[in-house]
Coordinates of C-alpha atoms in Angstrom, one line a residue:
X22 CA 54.4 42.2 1.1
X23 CA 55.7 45.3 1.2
X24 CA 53.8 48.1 1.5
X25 CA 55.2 52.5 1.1
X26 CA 54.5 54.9 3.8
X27 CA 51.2 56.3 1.9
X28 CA 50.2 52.2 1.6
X29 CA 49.9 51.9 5.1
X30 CA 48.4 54.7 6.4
X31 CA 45.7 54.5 3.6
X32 CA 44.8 50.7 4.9
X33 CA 45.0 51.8 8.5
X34 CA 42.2 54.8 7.5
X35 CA 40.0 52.3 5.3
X36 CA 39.7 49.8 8.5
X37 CA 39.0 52.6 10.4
X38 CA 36.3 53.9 8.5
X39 CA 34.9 50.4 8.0
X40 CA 34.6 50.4 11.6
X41 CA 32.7 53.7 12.1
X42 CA 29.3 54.7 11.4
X43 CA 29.7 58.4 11.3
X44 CA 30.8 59.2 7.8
X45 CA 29.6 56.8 4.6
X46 CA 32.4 58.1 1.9
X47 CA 36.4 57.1 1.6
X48 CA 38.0 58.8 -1.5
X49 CA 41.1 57.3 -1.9
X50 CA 42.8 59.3 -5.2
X51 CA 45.8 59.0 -6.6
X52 CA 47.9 59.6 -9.7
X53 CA 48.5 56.8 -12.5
X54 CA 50.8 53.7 -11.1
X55 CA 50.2 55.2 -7.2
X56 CA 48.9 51.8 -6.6
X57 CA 45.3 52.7 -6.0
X58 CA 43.9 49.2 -7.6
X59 CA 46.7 47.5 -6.3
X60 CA 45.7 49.1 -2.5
X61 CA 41.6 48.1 -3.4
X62 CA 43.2 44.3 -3.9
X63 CA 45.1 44.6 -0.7
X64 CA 42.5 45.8 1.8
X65 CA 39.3 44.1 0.2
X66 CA 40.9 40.7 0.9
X67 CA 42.3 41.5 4.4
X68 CA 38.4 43.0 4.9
X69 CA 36.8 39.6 3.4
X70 CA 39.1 37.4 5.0
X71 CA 39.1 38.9 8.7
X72 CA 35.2 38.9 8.2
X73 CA 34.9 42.5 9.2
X74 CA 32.7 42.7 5.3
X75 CA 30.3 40.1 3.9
X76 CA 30.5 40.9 0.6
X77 CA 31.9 43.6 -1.8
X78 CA 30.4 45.6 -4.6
X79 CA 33.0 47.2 -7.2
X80 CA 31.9 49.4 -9.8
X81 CA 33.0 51.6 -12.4
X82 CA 31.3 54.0 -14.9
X83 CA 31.8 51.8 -17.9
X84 CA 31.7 48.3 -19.1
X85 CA 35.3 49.4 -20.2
X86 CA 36.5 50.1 -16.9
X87 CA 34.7 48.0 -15.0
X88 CA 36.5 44.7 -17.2
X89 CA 39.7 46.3 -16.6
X90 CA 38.9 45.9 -12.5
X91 CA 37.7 42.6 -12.7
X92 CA 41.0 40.9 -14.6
X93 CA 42.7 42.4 -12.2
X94 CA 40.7 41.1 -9.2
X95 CA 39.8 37.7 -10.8
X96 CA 43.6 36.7 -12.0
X97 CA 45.1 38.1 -8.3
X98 CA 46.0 35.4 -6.6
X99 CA 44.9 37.0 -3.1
X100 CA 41.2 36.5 -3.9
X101 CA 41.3 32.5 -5.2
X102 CA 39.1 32.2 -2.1
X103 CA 37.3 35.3 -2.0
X104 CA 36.1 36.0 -5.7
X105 CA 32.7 34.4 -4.4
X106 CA 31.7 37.3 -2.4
X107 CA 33.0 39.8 -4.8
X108 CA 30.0 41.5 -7.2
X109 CA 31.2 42.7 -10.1
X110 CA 28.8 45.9 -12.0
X111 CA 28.7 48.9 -13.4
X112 CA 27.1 52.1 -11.2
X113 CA 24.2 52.1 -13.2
X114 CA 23.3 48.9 -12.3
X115 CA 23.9 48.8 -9.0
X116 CA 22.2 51.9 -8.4
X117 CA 19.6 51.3 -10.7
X118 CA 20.1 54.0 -13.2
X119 CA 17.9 52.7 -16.3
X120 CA 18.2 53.9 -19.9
X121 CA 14.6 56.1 -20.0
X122 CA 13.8 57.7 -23.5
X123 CA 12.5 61.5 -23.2
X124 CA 8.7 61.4 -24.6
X125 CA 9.7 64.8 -25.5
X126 CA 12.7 64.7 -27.9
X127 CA 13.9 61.0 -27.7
X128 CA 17.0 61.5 -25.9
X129 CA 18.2 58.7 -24.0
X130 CA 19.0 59.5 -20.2
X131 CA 19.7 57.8 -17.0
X132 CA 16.6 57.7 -14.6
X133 CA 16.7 56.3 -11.3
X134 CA 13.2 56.5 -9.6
X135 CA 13.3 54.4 -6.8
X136 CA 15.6 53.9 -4.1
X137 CA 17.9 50.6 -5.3
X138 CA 17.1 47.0 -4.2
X139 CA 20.8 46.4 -3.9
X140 CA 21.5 49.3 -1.2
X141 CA 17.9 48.0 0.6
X142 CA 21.0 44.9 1.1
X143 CA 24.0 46.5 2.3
X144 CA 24.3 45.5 5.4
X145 CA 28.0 44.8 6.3
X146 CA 28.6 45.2 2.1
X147 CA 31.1 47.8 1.0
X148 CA 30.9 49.8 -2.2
X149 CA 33.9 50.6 -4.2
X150 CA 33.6 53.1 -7.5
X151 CA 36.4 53.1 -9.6
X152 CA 37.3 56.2 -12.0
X153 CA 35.1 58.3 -10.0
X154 CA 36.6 61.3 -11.8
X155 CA 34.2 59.9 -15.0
X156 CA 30.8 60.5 -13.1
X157 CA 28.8 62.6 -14.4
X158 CA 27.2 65.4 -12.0
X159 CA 23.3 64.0 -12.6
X160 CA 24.6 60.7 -11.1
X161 CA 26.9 62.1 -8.5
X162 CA 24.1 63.8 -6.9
X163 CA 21.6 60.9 -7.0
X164 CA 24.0 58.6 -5.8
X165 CA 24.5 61.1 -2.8
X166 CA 20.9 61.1 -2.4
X167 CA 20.3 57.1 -2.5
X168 CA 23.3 56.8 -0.2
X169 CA 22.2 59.5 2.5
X170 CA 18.7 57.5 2.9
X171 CA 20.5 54.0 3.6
X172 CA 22.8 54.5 6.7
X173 CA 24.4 51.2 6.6
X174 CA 25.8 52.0 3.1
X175 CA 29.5 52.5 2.4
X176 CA 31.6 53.6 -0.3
X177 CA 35.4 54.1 -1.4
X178 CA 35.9 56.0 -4.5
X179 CA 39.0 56.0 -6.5
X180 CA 40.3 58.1 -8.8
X181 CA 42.9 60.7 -10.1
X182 CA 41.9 64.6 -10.0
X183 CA 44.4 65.0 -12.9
X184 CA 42.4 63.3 -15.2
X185 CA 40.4 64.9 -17.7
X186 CA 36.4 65.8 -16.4
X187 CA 33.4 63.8 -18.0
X188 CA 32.8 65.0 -21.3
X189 CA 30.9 68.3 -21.6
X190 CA 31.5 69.2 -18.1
X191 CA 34.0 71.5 -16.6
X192 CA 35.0 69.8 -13.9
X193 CA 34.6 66.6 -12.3
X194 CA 32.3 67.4 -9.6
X195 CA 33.0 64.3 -7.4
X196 CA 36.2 66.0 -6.2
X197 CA 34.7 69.5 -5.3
X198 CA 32.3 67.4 -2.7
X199 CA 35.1 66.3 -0.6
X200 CA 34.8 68.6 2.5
X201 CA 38.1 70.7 3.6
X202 CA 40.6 68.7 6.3
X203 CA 38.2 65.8 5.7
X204 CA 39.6 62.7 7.8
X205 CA 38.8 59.7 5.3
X206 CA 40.7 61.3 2.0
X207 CA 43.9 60.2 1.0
X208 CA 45.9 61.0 -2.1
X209 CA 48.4 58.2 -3.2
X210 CA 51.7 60.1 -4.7
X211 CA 54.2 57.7 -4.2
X212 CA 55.2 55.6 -7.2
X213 CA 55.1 51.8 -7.4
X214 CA 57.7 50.4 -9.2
X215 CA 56.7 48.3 -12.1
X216 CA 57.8 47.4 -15.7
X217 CA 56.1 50.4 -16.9
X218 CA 57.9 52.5 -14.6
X219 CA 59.5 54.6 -17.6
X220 CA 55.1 55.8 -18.6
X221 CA 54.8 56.3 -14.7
X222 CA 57.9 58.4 -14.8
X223 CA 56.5 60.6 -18.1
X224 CA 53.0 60.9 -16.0
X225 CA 54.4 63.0 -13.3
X226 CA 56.1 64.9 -15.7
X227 CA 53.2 65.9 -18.1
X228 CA 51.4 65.9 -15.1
X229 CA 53.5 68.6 -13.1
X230 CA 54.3 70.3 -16.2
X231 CA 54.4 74.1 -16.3
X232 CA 53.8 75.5 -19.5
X233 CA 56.1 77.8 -19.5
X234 CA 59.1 75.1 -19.7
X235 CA 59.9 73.0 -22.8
X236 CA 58.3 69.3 -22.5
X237 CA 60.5 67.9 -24.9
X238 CA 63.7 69.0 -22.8
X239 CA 61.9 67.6 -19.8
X240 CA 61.4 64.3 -21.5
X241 CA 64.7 63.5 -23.3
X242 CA 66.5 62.1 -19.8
X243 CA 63.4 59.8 -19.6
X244 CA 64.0 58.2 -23.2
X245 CA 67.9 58.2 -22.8
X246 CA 67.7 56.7 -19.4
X247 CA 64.5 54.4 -20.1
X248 CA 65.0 51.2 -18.6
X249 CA 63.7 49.1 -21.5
X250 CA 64.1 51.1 -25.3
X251 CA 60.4 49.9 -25.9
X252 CA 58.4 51.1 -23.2
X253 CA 59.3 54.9 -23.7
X254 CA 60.1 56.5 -27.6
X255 CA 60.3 60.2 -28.0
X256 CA 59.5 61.3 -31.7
X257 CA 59.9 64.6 -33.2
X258 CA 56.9 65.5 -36.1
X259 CA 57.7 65.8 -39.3
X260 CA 55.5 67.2 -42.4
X261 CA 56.3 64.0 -44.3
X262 CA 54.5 61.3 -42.3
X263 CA 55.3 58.6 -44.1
X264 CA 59.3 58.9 -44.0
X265 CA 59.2 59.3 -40.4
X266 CA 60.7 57.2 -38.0
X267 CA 57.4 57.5 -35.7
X268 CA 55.4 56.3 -38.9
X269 CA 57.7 53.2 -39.8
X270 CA 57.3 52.1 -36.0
X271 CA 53.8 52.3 -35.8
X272 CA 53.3 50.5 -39.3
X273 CA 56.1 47.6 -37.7
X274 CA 53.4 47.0 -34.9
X275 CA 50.2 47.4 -37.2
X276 CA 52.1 44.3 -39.5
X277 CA 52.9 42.4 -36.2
X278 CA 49.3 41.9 -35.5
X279 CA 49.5 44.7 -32.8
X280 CA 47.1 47.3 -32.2
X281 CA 48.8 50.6 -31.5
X282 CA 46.9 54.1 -30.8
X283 CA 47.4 57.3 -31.6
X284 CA 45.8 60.1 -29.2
X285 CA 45.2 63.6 -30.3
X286 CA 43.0 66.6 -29.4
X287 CA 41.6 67.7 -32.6
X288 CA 38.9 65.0 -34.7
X289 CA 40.4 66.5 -37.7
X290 CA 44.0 65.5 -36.3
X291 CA 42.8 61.5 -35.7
X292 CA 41.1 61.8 -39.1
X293 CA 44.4 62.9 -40.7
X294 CA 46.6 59.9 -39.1
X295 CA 43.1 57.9 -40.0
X296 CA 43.8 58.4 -43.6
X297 CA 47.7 58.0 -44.2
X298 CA 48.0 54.6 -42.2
X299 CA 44.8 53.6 -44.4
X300 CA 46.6 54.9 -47.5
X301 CA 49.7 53.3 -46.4
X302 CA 47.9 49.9 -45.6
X303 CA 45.8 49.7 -48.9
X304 CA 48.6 51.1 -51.1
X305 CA 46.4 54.2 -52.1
X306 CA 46.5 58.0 -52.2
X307 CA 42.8 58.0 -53.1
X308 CA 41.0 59.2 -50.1
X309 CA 38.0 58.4 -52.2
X310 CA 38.9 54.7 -52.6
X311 CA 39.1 54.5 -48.9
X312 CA 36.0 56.4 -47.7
X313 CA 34.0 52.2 -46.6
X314 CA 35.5 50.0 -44.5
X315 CA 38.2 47.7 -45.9
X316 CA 38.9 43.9 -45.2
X317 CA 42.0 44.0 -43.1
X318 CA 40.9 47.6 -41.4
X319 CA 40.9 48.5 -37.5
X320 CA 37.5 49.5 -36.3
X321 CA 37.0 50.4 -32.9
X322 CA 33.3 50.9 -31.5
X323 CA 32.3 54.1 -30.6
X324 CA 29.1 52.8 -28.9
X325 CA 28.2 49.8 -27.1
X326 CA 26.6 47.1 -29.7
X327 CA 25.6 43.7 -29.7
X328 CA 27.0 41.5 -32.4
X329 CA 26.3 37.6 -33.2
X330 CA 29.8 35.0 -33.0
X331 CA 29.3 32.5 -35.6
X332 CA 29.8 29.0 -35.1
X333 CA 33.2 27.4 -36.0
X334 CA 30.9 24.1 -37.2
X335 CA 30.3 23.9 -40.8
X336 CA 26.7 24.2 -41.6
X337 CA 25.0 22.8 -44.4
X338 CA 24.2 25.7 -47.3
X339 CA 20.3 25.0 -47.2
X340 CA 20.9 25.6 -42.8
X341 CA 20.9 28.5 -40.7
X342 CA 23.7 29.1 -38.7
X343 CA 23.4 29.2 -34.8
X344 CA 24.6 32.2 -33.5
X345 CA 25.2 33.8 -30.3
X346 CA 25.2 37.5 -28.9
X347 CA 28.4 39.2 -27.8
X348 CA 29.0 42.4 -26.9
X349 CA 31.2 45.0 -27.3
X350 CA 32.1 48.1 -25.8
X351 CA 33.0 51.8 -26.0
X352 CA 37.0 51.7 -27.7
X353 CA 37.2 47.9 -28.0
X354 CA 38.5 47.4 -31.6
X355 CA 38.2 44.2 -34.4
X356 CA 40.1 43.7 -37.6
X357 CA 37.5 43.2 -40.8
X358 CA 38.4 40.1 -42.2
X359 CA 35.3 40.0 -45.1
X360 CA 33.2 43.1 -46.4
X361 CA 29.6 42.3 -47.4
X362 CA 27.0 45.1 -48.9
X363 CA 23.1 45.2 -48.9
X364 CA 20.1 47.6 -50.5
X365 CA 18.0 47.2 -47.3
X366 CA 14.9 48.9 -45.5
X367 CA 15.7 49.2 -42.2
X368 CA 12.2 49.6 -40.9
X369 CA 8.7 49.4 -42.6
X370 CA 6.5 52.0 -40.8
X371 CA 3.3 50.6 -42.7
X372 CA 3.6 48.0 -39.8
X373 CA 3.5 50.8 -37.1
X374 CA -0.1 51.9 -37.9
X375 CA -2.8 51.6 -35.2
X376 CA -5.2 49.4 -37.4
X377 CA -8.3 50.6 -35.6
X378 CA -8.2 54.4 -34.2
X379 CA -10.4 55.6 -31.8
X380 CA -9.3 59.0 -30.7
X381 CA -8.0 62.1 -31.8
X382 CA -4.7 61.2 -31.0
X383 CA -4.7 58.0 -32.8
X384 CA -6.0 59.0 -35.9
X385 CA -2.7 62.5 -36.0
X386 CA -0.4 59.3 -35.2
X387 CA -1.4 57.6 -38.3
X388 CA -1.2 60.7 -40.2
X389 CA 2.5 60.6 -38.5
X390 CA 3.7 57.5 -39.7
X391 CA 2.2 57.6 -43.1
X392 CA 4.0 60.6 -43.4
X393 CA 7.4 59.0 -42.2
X394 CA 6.6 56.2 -44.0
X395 CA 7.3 58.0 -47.8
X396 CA 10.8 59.0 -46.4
X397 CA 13.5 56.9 -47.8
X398 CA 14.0 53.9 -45.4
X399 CA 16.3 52.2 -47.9
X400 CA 20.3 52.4 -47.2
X401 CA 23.6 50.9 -48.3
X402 CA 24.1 48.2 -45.1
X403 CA 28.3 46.6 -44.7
X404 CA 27.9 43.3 -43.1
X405 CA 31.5 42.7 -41.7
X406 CA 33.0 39.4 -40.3
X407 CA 35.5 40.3 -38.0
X408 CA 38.0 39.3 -35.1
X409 CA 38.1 40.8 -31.9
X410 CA 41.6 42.8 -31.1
X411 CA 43.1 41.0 -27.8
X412 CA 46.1 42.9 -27.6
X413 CA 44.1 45.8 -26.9
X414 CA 44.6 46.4 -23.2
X415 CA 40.6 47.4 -23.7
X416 CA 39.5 43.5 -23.5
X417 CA 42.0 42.0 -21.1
X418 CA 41.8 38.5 -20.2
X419 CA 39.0 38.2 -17.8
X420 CA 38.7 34.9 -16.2
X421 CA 34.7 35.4 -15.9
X422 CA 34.3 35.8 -19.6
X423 CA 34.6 33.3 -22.7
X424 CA 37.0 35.4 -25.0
X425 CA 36.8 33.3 -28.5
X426 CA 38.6 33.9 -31.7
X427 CA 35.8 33.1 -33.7
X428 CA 34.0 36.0 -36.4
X429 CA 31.7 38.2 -35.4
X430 CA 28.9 39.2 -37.7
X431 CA 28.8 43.3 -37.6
X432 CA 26.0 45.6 -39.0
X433 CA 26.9 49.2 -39.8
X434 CA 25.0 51.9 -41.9
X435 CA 27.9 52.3 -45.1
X436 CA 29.7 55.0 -44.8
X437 CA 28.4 56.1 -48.2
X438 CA 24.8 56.9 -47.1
X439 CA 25.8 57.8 -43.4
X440 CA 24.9 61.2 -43.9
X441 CA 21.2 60.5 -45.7
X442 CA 21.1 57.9 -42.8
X443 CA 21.8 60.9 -40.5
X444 CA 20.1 63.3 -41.8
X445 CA 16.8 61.0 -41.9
X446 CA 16.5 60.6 -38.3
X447 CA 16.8 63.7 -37.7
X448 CA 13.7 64.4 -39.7
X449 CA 12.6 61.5 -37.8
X450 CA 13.3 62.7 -34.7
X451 CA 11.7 66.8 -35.5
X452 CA 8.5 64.6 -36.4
X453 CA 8.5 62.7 -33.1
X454 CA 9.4 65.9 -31.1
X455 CA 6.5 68.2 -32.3
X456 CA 4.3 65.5 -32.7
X457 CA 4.5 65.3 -27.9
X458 CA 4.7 69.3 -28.3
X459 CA 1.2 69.4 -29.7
X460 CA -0.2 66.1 -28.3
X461 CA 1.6 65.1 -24.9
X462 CA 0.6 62.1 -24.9
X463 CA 3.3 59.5 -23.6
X464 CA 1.9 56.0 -24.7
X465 CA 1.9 57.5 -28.7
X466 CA 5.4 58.5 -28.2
X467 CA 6.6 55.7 -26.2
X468 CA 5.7 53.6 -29.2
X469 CA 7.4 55.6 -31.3
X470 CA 10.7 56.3 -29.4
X471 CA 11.0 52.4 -29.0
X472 CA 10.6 51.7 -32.8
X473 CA 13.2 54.7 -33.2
X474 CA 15.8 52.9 -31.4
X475 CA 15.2 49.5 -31.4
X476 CA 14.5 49.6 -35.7
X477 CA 16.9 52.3 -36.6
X478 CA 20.1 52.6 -34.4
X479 CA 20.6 49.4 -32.0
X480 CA 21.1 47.3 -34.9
X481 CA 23.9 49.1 -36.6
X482 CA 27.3 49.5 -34.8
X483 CA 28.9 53.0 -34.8
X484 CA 32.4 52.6 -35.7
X485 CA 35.1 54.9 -36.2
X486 CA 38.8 53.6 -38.1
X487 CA 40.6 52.1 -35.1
X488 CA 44.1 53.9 -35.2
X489 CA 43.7 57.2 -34.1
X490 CA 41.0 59.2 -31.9
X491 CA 41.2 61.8 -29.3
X492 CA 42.0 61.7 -26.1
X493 CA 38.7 62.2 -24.6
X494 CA 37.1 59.5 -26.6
X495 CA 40.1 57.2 -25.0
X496 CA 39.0 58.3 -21.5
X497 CA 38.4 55.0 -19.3
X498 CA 40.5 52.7 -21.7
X499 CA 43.5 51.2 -21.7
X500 CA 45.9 50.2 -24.8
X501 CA 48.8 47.8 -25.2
X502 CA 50.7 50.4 -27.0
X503 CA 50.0 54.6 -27.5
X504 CA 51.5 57.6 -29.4
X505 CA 50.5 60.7 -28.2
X506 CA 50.5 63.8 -30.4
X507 CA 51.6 66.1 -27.8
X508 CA 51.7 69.0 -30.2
X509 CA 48.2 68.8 -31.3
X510 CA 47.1 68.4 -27.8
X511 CA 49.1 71.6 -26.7
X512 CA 47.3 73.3 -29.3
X513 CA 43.9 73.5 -26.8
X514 CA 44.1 77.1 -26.1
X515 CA 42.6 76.3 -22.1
X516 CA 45.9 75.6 -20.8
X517 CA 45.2 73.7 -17.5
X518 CA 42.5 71.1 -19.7
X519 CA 45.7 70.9 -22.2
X520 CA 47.7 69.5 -19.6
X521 CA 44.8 67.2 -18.0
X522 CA 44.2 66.1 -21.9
X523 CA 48.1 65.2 -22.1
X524 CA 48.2 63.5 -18.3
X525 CA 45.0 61.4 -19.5
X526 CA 46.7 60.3 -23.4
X527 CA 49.9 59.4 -21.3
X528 CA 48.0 56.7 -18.2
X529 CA 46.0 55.4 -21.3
X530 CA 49.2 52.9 -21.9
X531 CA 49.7 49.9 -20.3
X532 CA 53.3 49.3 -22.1
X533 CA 54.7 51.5 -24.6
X534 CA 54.1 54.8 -24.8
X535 CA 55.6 57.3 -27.4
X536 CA 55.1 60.9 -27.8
X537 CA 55.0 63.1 -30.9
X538 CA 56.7 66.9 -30.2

């Protein structure tokens, strides 16, 4: 196997700081298609192997990410012997960062009190973080602060500086830690070549780009010299979508039962391209005919949810289906194959009353929830059944996990009364909020905070229409096939997050890869 220059002297430093006790972080960063995963694959199994590690931890920030690692590691043929003493998790569970609701206004953050079993363990272990440029800076310094208390602890991040910063913060703070002339850093920069070597190719350049030079000019030798016509199209906009010859190649994958993205800065942008493919897929100009989901419609989640698979056995009409839970993920997408609707209640606060009060306390909490109990509880539910999307890069084929084609039984709020659904808990919410402002007392609103989410959001999935969303909603995913608006994303008036916006739309694609100028 051979390995570049960068290659070797990166798995020369990683053994070498295996083997020291000194210093307890490795960043090993790179650009898209360096070869950082490949690297991980390479010097985790010579690690395993030579038994200089017991056992290997590899995380990422989300379930998104991390599934993307573990195809990758589980279908290598390296780790056939290995993949027992590999541990697969997210950082929040390794570090045991749990989901705590704020008694004070019901906001759900990431806690971790204690310092983590799993780190207690670590002994001859190893720690890898994947798309470290995704942690937040609450969890950055926390992990710093579990990590410092355990000396035996270990860990290699990986990750691209170019990349856009998690959202709402200016910068991605695990980069700014690295200390000056710091001996176990490395930054890959030499390409790997691969059959998407044309997308590698257009990263450096959107990468690299000055924005004083034209893009499109700097892009035209890739697509005339592309070494396949599909992996690399160059598009110019035009005012009439429809005619284009962007449009009529996106619609030719959407018909082939392929899931294609477009990226873009602007929500208004994603809701524009939203509406024509719609239009052009239910043979409509009505934006009012297509406000609900339609059967044959791309949804992609914009939360994690838990859904039920049916059974593909026939059931009897007077029997209850068996049915299991599934989940899905931030950006994985289905296609709606049957639209059912519902009056319902989603919660009955009468049941939430304390039937014998004792204190103060108690009885204002009743008050509470009679109060909240004359709101309008009752709302327009769509019951979708609905097939995963394979071809989305988003759910690769992970040995570890049963993928089935089956239908999935979705829950969302209609899209008719999403804003009363809105607006009601955030009523709700105000009630909760100054109800701990003049009380403080915890157990009253941890009772309420759980029927909050556990009654009114967990069991309705927050979609978005699965054809077009922004670039920083796409951060952490992969798709089969992207179109980037590069014009709408060069409308972001910051200049250097413009070009870390475009750099991020470009790596999202794992095989074609078009750009609108």
């Amino acid at each position: 196997m051979q390995l570049n220059s960068k290659q070797l002297i990166s798995l020369e430093k990683i053994k070498k700081f295996v083997g020291q006790n000194n210093e307890q972080y490795f960043y090993l960063l790179g650009y898209a298609g360096t070869g950082k995963t490949f690297m991980t694959n390479i010097f985790v199994n010579e690690l395993i192997t030579s038994n200089v590690i017991s056992h290997v931890y590899i995380c990422a920030p989300t379930h998104t990410a991390l599934n993307v690692l573990e195809c990758y590691f589980k279908s290598n043929e390296l780790n056939k012997n290995n993949k027992e003493k590999m541990t697969f998790m997210t950082i929040h569970k390794l570090f045991g960062f749990i989901p705590l609701i704020s008694n004070k206004d019901g906001k759900q953050k990431f806690i971790s009190k204690n310092q983590p079993k799993m780190l207690k363990k670590i002994k001859n272990k190893l720690i890898i973080i994947d798309e470290c440029s995704m942690i937040s800076k609450d969890i950055v310094v926390s992990i710093d602060k579990y990590v410092r208390s355990c000396p035996e602890a270990k860990i290699i991040f990986l990750g691209d500086s170019a990349q856009l910063p998690p959202v709402k913060e200016p910068l991605s703070v695990i980069f700014s830690q690295i200390p000056e002339k710091y001996e176990f850093h490395i930054i890959m920069d030499e390409m790997m070549r691969t059959k998407s070597d044309d997308i590698k190719t257009v990263a450096t350049i959107v990468r690299t780009w000055n924005r004083r030079d034209n893009l499109g000019k700097l892009l035209v030798p890739v697509y005339k010299n592309a070494t396949n016509p599909k992996t690399f199209k160059l598009y110019y906009k035009s005012d009439d979508h429809v005619k284009s010859s962007w449009f009529k190649s996106y619609m030719r994958k959407i018909k082939a039962g392929k899931s294609p993205i477009i990226l873009t800065w602007k929500n208004s942008t994603s809701d524009m391209y939203n509406n024509i493919i719609r239009q052009h897929i239910h043979k409509t100009q009505k934006l009012d005919e297509l406000n609900n989901f339609k059967v044959g419609d791309y949804a992609m989640f914009t939360k994690y949810y838990c859904a039920k698979l049916l059974p593909t056995e026939e059931k009897k009409d007077d029997e209850e289906p068996d049915v299991a839970n599934t989940y899905f993920y931030t950006a994985n997408m289905i296609k709606i194959n049957s639209v059912a609707n519902k009056n319902k209640q989603i919660h009955d606060w009468g049941t939430a009353l304390m039937v014998e009060p004792q204190t103060g306390i108690d009885f204002a909490y009743n008050k509470l929830i009679k109060k909240i109990s004359k709101m309008n509880m009752t709302f327009k539910i769509d019951v979708f059944q609905a097939q995963r999307l394979e071809n989305s890069s988003n759910y690769a084929v992970n040995p570890s996990e049963k993928i089935t084609s089956g239908s999935y039984i979705v829950q969302t709020i209609s899209r008719d009364d999403l804003e009363e659904y809105q607006n009601v808990l955030s009523v709700v919410r105000k009630h909760f909020e100054f109800f701990f402002t003049e009380h403080k007392s915890n157990s009253h609103n941890e009772r309420l905070w759980k029927i909050y989410h556990t009654k009114l959001i967990k069991p309705y999935a927050e979609l978005s229409f699965g054809y077009s969303i922004t670039t920083h909603k796409s951060q952490g995913s992969t798709f089969d096939a992207v179109m980037v608006d590069g014009q709408d994303i060069c409308d972001n008036p910051n200049g250097s997050e413009a070009i870390k916006a475009l750099y991020t739309a470009t790596t999202r694609a794992s095989n074609e890869l078009a750009f609108l100028i």
